[in-house]
Coordinates of C-alpha atoms and ligand atoms in Angstrom, one line a residue:
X10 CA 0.0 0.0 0.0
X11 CA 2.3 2.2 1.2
X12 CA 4.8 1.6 -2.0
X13 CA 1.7 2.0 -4.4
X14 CA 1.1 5.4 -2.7
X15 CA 4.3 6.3 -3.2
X16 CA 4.6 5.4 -6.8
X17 CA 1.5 7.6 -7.7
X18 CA 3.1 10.5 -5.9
X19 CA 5.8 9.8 -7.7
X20 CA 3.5 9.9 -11.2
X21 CA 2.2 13.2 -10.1
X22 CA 4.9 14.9 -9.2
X23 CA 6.1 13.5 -13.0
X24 CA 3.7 15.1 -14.7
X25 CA 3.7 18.6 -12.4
X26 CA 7.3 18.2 -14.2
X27 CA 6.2 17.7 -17.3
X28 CA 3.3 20.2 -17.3
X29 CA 5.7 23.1 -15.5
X30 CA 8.5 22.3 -18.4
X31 CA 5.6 22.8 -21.0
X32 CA 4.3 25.4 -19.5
X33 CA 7.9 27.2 -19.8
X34 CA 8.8 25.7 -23.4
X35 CA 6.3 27.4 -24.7
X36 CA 5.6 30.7 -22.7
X37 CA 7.3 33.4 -24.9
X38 CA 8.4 35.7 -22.6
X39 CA 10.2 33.3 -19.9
X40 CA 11.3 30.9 -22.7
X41 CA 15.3 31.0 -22.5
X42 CA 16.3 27.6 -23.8
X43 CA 16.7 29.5 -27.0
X44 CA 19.6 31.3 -26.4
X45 CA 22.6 30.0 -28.6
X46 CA 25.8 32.1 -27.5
X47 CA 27.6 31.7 -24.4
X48 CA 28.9 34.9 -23.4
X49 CA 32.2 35.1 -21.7
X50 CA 32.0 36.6 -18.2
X51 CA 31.4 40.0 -19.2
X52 CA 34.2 42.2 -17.0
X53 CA 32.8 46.0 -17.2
X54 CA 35.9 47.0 -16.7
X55 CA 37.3 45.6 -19.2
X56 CA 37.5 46.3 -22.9
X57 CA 38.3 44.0 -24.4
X58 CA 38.3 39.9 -24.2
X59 CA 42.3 39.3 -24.1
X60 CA 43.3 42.3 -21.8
X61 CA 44.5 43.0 -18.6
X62 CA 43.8 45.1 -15.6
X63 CA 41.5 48.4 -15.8
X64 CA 42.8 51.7 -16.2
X65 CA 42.9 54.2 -13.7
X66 CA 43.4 57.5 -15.3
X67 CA 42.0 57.5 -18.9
X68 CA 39.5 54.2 -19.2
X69 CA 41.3 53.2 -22.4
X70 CA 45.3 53.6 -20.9
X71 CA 45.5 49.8 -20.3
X72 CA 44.8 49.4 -23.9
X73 CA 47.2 51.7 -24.9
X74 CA 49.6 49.4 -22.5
X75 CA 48.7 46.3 -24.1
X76 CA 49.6 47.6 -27.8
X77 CA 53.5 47.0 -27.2
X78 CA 52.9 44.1 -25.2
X79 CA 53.8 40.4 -26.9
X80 CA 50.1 39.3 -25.8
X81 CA 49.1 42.0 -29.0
X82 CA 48.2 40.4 -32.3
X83 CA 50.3 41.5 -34.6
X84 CA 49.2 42.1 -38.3
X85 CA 51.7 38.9 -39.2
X86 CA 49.3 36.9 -36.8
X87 CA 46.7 37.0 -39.1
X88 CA 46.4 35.0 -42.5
X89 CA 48.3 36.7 -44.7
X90 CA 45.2 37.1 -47.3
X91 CA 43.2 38.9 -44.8
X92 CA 42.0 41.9 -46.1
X93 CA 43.0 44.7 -43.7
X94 CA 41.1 48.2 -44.9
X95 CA 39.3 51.2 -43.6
X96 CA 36.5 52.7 -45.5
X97 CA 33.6 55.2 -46.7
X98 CA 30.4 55.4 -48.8
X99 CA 29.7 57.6 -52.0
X100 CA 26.8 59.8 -49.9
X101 CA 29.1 60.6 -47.5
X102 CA 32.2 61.9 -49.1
X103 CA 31.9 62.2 -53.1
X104 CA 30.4 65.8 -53.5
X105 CA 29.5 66.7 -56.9
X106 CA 26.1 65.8 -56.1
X107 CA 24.6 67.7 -59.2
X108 CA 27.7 67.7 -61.3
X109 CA 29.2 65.2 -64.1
X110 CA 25.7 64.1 -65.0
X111 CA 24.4 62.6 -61.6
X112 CA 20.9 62.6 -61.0
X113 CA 19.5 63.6 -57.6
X114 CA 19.3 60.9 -54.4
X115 CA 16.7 60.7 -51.9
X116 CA 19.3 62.2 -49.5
X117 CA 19.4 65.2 -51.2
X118 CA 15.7 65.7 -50.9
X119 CA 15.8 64.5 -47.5
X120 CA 18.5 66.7 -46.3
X121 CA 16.9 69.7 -48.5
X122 CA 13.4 69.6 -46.7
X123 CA 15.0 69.5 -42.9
X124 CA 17.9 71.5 -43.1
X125 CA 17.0 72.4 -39.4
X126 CA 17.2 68.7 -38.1
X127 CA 20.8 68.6 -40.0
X128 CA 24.2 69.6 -39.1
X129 CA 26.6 71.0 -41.6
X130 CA 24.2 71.4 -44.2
X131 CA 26.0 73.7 -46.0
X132 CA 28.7 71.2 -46.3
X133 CA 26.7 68.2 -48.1
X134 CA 26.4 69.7 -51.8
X135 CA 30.6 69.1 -52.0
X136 CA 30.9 67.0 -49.3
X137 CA 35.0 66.9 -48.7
X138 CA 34.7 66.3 -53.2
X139 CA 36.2 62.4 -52.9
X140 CA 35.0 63.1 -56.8
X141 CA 37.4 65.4 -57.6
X142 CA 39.9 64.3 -55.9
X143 CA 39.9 60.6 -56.0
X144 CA 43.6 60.5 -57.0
X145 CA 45.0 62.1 -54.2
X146 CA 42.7 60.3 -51.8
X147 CA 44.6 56.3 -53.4
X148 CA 47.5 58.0 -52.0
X149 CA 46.6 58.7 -48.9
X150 CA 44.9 55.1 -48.8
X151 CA 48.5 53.6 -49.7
X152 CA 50.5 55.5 -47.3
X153 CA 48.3 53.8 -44.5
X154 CA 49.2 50.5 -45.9
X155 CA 45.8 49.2 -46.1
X156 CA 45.5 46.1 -48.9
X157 CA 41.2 46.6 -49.4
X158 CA 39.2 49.6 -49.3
X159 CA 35.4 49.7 -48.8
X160 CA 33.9 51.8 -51.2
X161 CA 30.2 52.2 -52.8
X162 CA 28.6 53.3 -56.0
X163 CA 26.0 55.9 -56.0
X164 CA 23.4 55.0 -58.4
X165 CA 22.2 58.1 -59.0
X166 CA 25.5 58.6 -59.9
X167 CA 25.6 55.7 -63.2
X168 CA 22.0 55.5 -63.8
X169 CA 20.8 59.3 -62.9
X170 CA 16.6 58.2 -62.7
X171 CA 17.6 54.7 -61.4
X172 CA 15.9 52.8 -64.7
X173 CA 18.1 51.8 -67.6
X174 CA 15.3 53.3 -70.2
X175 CA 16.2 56.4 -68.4
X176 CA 19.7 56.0 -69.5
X177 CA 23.3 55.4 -68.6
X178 CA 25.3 57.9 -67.4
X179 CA 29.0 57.5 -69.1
X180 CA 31.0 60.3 -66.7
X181 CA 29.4 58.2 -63.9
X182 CA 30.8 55.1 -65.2
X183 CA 33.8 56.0 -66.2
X184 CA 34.0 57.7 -62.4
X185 CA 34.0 54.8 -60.8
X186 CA 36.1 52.8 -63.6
X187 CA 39.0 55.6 -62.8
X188 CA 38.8 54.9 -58.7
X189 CA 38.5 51.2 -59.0
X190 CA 41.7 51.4 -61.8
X191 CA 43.5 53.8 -59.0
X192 CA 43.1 51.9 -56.2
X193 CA 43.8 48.3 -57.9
X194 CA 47.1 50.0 -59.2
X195 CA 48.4 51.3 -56.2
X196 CA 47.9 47.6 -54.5
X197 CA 44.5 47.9 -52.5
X198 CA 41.2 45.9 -53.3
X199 CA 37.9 47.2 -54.0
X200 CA 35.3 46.3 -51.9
X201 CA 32.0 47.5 -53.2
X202 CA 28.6 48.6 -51.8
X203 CA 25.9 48.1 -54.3
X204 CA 23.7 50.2 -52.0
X205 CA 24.8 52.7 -49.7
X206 CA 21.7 54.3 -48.3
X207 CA 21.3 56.9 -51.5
X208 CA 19.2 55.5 -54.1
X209 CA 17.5 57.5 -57.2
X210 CA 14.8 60.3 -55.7
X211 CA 13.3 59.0 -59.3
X212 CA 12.2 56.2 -57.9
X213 CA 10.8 57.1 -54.8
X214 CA 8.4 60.0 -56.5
X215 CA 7.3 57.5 -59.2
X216 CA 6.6 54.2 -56.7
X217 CA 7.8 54.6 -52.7
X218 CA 11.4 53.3 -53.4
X219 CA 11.7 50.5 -51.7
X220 CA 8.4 49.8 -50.0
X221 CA 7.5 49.0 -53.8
X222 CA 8.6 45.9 -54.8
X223 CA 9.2 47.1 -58.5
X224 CA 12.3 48.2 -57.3
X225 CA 13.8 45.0 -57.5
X226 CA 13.5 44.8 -61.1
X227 CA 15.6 48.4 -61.1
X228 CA 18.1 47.2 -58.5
X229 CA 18.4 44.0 -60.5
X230 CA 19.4 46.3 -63.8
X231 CA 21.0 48.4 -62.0
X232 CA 23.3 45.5 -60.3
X233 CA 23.8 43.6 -63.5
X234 CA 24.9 47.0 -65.2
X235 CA 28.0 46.7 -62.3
X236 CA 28.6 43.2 -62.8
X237 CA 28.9 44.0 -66.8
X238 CA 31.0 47.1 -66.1
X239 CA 33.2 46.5 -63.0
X240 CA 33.4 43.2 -62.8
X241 CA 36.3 41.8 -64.4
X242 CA 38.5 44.1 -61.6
X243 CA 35.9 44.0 -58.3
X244 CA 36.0 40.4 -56.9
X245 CA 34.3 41.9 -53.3
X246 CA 30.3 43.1 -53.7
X247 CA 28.3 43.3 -51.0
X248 CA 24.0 44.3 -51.8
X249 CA 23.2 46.4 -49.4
X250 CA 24.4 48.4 -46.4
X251 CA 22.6 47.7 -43.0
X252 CA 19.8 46.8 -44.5
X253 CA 17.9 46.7 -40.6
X254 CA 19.1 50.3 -39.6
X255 CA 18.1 51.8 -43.0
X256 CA 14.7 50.0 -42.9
X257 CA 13.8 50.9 -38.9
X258 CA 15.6 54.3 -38.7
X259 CA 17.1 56.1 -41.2
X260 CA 13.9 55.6 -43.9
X261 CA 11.4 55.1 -41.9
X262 CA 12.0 58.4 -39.4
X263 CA 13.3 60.7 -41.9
X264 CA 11.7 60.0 -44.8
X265 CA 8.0 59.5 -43.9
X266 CA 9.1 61.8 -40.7
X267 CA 6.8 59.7 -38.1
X268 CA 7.3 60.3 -35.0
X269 CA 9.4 57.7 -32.4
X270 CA 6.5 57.0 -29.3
X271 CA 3.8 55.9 -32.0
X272 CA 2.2 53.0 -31.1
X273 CA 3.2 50.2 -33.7
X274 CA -0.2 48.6 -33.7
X275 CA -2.4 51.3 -34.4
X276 CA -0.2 53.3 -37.2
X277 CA 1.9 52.3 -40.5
X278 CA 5.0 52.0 -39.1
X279 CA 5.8 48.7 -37.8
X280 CA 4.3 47.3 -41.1
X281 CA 6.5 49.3 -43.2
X282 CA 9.5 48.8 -41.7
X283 CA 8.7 45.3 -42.4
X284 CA 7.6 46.1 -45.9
X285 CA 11.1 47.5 -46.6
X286 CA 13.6 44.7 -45.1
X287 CA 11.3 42.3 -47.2
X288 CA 11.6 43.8 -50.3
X289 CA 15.4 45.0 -49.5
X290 CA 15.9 40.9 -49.3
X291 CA 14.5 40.0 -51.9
X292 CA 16.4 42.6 -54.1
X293 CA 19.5 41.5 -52.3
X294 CA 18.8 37.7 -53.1
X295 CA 17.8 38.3 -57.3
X296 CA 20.9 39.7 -57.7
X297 CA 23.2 37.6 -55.8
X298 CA 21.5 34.9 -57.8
X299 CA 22.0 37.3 -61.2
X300 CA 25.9 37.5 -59.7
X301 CA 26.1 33.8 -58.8
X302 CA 24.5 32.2 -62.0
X303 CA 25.6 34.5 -64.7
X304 CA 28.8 36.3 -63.8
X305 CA 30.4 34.3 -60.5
X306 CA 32.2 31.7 -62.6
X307 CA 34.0 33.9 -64.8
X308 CA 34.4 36.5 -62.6
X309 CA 35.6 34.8 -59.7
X310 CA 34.0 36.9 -57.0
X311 CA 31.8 37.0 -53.7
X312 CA 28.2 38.7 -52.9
X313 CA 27.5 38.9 -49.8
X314 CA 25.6 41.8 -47.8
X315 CA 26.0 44.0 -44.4
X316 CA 23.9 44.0 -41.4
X317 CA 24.8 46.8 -38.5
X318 CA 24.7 44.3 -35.4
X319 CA 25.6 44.7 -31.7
X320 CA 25.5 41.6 -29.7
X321 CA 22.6 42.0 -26.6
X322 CA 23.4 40.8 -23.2
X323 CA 20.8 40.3 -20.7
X324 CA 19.8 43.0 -18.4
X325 CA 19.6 40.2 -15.3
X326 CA 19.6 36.8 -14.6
X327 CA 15.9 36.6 -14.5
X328 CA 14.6 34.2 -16.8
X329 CA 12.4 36.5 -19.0
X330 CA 15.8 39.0 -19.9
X331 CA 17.5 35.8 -20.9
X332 CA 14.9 34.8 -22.9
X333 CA 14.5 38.8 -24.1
X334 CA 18.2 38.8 -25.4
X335 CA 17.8 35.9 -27.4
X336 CA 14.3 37.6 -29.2
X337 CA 16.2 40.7 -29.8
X338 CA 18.9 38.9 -31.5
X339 CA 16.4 36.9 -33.4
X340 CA 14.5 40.1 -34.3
X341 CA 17.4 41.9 -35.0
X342 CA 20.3 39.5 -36.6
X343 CA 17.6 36.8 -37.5
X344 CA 15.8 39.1 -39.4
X345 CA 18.4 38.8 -41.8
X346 CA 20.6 36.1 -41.4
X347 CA 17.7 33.5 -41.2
X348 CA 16.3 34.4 -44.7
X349 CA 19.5 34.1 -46.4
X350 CA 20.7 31.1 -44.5
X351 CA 17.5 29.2 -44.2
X352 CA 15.1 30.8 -46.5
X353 CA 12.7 32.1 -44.4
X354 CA 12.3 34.8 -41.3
X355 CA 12.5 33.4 -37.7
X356 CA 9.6 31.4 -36.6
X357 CA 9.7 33.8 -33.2
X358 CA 9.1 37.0 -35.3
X359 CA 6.5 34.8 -37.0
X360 CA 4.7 34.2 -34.0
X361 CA 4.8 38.1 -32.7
X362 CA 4.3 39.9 -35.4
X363 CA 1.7 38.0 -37.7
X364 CA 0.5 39.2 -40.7
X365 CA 2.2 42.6 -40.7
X366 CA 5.4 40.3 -41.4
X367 CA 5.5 40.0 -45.1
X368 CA 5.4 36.1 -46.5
X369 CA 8.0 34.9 -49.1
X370 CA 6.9 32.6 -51.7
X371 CA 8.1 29.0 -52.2
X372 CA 10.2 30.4 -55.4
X373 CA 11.7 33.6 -52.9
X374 CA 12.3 30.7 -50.6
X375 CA 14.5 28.9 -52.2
X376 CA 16.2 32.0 -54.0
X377 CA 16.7 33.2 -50.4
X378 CA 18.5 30.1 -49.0
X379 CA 22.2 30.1 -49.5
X380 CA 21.8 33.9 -50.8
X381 CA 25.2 35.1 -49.5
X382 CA 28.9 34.2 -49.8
X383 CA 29.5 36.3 -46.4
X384 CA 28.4 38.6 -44.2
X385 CA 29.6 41.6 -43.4
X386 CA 29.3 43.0 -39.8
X387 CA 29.3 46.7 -38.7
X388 CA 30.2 46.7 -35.5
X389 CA 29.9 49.4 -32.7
X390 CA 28.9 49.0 -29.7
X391 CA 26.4 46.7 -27.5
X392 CA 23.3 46.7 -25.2
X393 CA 21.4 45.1 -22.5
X394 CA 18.2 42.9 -23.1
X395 CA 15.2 43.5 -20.9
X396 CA 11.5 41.4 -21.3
X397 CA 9.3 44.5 -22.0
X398 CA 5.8 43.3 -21.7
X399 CA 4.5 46.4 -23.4
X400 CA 5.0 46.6 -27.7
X401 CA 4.1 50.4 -27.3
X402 CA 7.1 51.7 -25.4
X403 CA 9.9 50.8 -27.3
X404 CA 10.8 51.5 -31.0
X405 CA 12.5 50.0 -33.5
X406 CA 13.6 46.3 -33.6
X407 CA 11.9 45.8 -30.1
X408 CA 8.6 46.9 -31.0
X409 CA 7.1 43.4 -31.5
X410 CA 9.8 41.2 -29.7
X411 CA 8.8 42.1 -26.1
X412 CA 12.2 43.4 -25.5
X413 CA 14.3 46.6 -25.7
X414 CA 17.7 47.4 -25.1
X415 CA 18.8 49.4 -22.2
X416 CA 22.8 50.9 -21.4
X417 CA 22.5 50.0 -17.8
X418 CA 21.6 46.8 -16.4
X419 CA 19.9 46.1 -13.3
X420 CA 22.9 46.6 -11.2
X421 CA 23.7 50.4 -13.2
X422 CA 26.8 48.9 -14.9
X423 CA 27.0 49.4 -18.8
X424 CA 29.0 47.1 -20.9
X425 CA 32.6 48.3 -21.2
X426 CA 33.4 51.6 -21.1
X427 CA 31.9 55.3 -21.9
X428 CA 34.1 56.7 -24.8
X429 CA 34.9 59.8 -23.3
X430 CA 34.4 61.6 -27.3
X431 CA 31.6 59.7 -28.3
X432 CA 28.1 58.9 -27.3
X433 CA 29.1 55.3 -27.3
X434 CA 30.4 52.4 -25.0
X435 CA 33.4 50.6 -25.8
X436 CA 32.7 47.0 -25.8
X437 CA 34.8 44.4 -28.2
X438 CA 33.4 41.8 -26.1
X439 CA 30.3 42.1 -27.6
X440 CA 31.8 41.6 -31.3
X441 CA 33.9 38.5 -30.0
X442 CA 30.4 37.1 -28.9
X443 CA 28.6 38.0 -32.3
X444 CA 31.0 36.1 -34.0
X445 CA 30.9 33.4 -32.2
X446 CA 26.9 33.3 -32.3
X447 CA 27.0 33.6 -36.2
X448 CA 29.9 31.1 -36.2
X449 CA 27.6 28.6 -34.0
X450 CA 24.1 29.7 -35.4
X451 CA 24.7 30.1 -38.8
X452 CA 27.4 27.1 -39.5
X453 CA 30.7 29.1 -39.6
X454 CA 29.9 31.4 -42.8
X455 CA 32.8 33.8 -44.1
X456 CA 32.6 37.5 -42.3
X457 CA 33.9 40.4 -43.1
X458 CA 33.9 43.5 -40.2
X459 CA 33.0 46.3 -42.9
X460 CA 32.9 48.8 -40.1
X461 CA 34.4 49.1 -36.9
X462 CA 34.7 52.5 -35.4
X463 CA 34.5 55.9 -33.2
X464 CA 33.1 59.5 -33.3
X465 CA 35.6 62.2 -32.2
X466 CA 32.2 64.6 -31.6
X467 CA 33.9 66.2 -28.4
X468 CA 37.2 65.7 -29.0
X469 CA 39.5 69.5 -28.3
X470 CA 41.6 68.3 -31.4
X471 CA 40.5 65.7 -33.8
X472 CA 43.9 65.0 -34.6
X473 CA 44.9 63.8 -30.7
X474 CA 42.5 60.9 -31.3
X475 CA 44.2 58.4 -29.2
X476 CA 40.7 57.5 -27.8
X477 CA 40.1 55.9 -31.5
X478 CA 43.9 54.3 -31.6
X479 CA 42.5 52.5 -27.9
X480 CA 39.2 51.7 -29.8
X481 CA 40.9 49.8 -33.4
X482 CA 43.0 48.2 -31.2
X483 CA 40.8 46.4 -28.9
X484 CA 38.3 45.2 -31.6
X485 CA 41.1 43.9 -33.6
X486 CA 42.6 42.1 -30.7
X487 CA 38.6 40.7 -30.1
X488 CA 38.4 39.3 -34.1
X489 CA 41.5 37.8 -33.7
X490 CA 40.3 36.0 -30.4
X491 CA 37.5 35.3 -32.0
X492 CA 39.4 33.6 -35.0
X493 CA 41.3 31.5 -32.6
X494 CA 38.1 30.1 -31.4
X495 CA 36.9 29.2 -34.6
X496 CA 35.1 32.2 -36.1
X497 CA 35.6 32.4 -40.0
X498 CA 36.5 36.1 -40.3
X499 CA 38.6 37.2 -43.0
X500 CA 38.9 41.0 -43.1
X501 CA 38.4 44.3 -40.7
X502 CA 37.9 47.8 -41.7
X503 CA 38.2 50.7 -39.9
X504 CA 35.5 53.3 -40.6
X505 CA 36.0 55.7 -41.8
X506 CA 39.1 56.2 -44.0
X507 CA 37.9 59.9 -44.4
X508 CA 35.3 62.2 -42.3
X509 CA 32.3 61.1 -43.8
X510 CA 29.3 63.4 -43.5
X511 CA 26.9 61.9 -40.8
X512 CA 23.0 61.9 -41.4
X513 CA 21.9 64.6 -38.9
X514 CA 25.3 64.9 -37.2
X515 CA 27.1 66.5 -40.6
X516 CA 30.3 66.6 -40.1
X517 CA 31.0 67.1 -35.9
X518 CA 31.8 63.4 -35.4
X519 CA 35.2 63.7 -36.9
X520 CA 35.0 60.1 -37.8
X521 CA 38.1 59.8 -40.1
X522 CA 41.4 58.6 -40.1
X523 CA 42.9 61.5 -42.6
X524 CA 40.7 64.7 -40.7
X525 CA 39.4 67.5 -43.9
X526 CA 40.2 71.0 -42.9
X527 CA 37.2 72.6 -43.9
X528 CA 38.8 76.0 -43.1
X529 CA 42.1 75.1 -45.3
X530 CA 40.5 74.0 -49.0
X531 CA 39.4 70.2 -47.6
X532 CA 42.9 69.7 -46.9
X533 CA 43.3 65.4 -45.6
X534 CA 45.6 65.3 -42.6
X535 CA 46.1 61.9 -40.9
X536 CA 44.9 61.6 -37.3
X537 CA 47.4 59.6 -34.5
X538 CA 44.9 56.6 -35.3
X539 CA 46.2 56.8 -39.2
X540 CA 49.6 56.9 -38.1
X541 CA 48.9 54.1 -35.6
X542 CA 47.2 52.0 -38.1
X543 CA 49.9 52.2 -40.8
X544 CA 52.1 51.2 -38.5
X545 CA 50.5 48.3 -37.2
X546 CA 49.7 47.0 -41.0
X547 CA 53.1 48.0 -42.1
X548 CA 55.6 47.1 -39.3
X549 CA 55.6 45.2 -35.7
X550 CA 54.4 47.6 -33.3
X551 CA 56.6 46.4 -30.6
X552 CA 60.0 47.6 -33.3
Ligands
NOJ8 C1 27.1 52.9 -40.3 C2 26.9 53.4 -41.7 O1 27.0 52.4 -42.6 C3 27.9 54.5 -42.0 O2 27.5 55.1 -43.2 C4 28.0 55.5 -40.9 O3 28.9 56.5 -41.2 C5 28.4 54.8 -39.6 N1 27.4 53.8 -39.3 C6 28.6 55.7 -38.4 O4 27.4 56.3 -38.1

């Protein structure tokens, strides 16, 4: 009797098991088995995986230390064909925006109509003329000793309406068939953006740009026109830039100008911004096809395309932040990297978002799947992951994932430290992690870090930029921890070889290696950063 009672306790408390482990598999916001990385112990002190003990004056001096210790990767460390480069984007540094035969972009419109919300307006119509003086700026690429430099077309630029009835524009073309001839000549690789933010105004007034998906055709033309033209010299493309930011912040707030604390239920928003990154992926997978079936075999290059990523961390060790990290990185990164991995978006957006997310065909499916060579990661900083039971208080990526991202966690520590120039926190921890997580999530694809960088906004003299020298350095020293684990990473830029104007910000974040004078005829100077980057590519630092 006694053993028969105990047996059927036993089967209850079994299936109170069973039922509470059901109960939590499939509650959204506590589920946490999902999460994939393993952070290292994150050290908030520290900036980076590999180094040593805090500072004490300047937050970045123990970097600085670690430079000219042997524990530093040096550049010979690396595979010798790993593409080393720093680099900018047609919008933010060509100029001649209405000259040699370029039609207008929707920046130019957008920058036009709120000329109070933008800094260094003025400036934008020559920009610091990378156009004119394309030449001069190979040189200054060379003296840093880089071996790849990330570059993008403007497409206004070849194709001034953005349709090939509207015509080819040859100045355009041969533009860009001078730079890429330049650079290849004086030993550095082109590394190309198809899509750069900027895309014909043209095609916005005649069909909402990319929240039409006749675009695709154009970007298709437009693409294969590159392939035809370029292609024989660039063996690096890459579709489109941060394809996430440009759908979630930079279109959706400043070009339909709606405003942040709308609720994402009740107006366009949420839907659009899902709209976009649909159709953005789907032109980004037509013509890596176009690339990989018509012009990758006798070509002999990649395609891949560039997400902006920083790697979430949970805000606590409560179940429902775990499980809040992991949604943010699967609305975030798996946005993304799920369609062109796997074909499809991630069954958790799925789930939480409904029919506002758009649905890809069988045919886009499979087109999808396999859609990249690599991936290229901007990198910048990271954030906390906190459960956020309520979609209306957060914007963005969080809006449907129940999460947003905060600087603080619950203790009041941030992740890394507060760049004493910049708005950001310095945390190479958090790419070490993200390349692990792709490496373990996505089976080990080939990455390229297409930006890495840091604003001088409130530096006293943007030349003294020792604060960006600490920065370079600890990331670098992160991808190459993360190679020795395993991570299949085969290049690193620094952004930005020049300063590059900023969308609001203009010019004030001093965000380049060679500084312009704009009060001595856009005169390139290199920064301490330039001078420690060349000599880090070009000798051993600890000479
Ligand atoms: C990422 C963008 O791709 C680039 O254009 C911009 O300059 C940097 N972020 C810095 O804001």
């Amino acid at each position: 009797m006694q053993k028969m009672e105990t047996l059927s306790s036993l089967r209850i408390f079994k299936t109170i098991l069973i039922i509470l482990s059901l109960v939590l598999l499939f509650n959204i916001p506590t589920q946490a088995q999902g999460l994939l990385y393993k952070l290292r112990p994150i050290q908030h002190d520290l900036a980076a995986s590999k180094i040593g003990e805090p500072a004490t004056t300047k937050p970045y001096d123990y970097i600085l230390k670690f430079l000219s210790s042997s524990s530093f990767p040096s550049r010979a460390s690396f595979p010798s064909d790993f593409l080393f480069g720093t680099g900018s984007s047609a919008l933010q540094i060509e100029g001649a925006g209405h000259e040699g035969g370029r039609g207008l972009g929707i920046w130019d419109d957008i920058v036009n109509q709120h000329k109070d919300v933008y800094g260094d307006v003025d400036k934008f119509p020559k920009k610091i003329e990378h156009y004119k003086r394309y030449k001069e700026d190979v040189q200054l690429l060379k003296r840093l000793g880089v071996n790849s430099y990330r570059m993008s077309i403007s497409w206004s630029r070849v194709m001034p309406n953005g349709t090939l009835e509207g015509g080819i524009n040859k100045e355009g073309i041969n533009f860009y068939n001078n730079l890429i001839n330049e650079l290849l000549e004086n030993g550095i690789e082109p590394f190309v953006t198809i899509l750069h933010f900027d895309y014909p105004l043209a095609l916005k007034q005649k069909f909402g740009g990319f929240l039409n998906h006749s675009i695709v055709k154009h970007y298709k033309d437009y693409s294969e026109l590159l392939f035809k033209t370029y292609g024989d010299r660039v063996k690096y493309w890459t579709t489109i830039n941060e394809v996430e930011v440009t759908s979630i912040f930079q279109y959706m707030l400043n070009i339909d100008n709606i405003s942040t604390d709308e609720e994402c239920k009740t107006t366009r928003k949420c839907t659009l911004s899902y709209t976009l990154l649909h159709n953005f992926l789907l032109a980004h997978a037509s013509t890596s096809k176009l690339y990989r079936t018509k012009f990758q075999a006798i070509q002999g290059g990649e395609i891949g395309l560039v997400l902006s990523s920083g790697c979430y961390v949970p805000y606590s060790s409560k179940l429902e932040d775990v499980a809040a990290t992991q949604r943010l990185m699967d609305f975030y990164w798996g946005w993304i990297l799920d369609p062109v991995f796997h074909g499809n978006y991630p069954k958790i957006m799925r789930k939480l978002v409904g029919n506002r997310l758009p649905k890809f065909t069988k045919k886009e499916k499979k087109m999808l799947k396999g859609s990249t060579n690599f991936i290229g990661i901007n990198y910048y900083t990271s954030h906390f992951a906190i459960y956020e039971p309520n979609r209306t208080k957060s914007i963005g990526d969080s809006y449907d994932a129940l999460a947003r991202s905060e600087v603080f966690n619950e203790e009041g520590k941030p992740l890394g430290y507060k760049d004493q120039y910049a708005w950001n926190y310095v945390y190479p921890e958090g790419l070490y992690n993200m390349l692990l997580y792709i490496k373990d999530k996505y089976k080990n694809p080939k990455v390229y870090i297409t930006e890495n960088g840091v604003a001088s906004t409130k530096i006293p003299n943007p030349l003294k930029d020792e604060h960006r020298i600490a920065y370079i350095a600890a990331h670098i020293n992160a991808t190459k921890a993360a190679i020795d684990d395993g991570a299949n990473v085969r290049g690193y830029f620094a952004w930005a070889a020049f300063d590059t104007f900023e969308f609001q910000a203009g010019y004030s974040g001093n965000w380049g290696l060679y500084h312009v004078d704009f009060n001595d005829n856009l005169k390139r100077i290199p920064t301490d950063a330039a001078k420690w980057y060349r000599k880090y590519l070009t000798h051993d630092l600890r000479d």
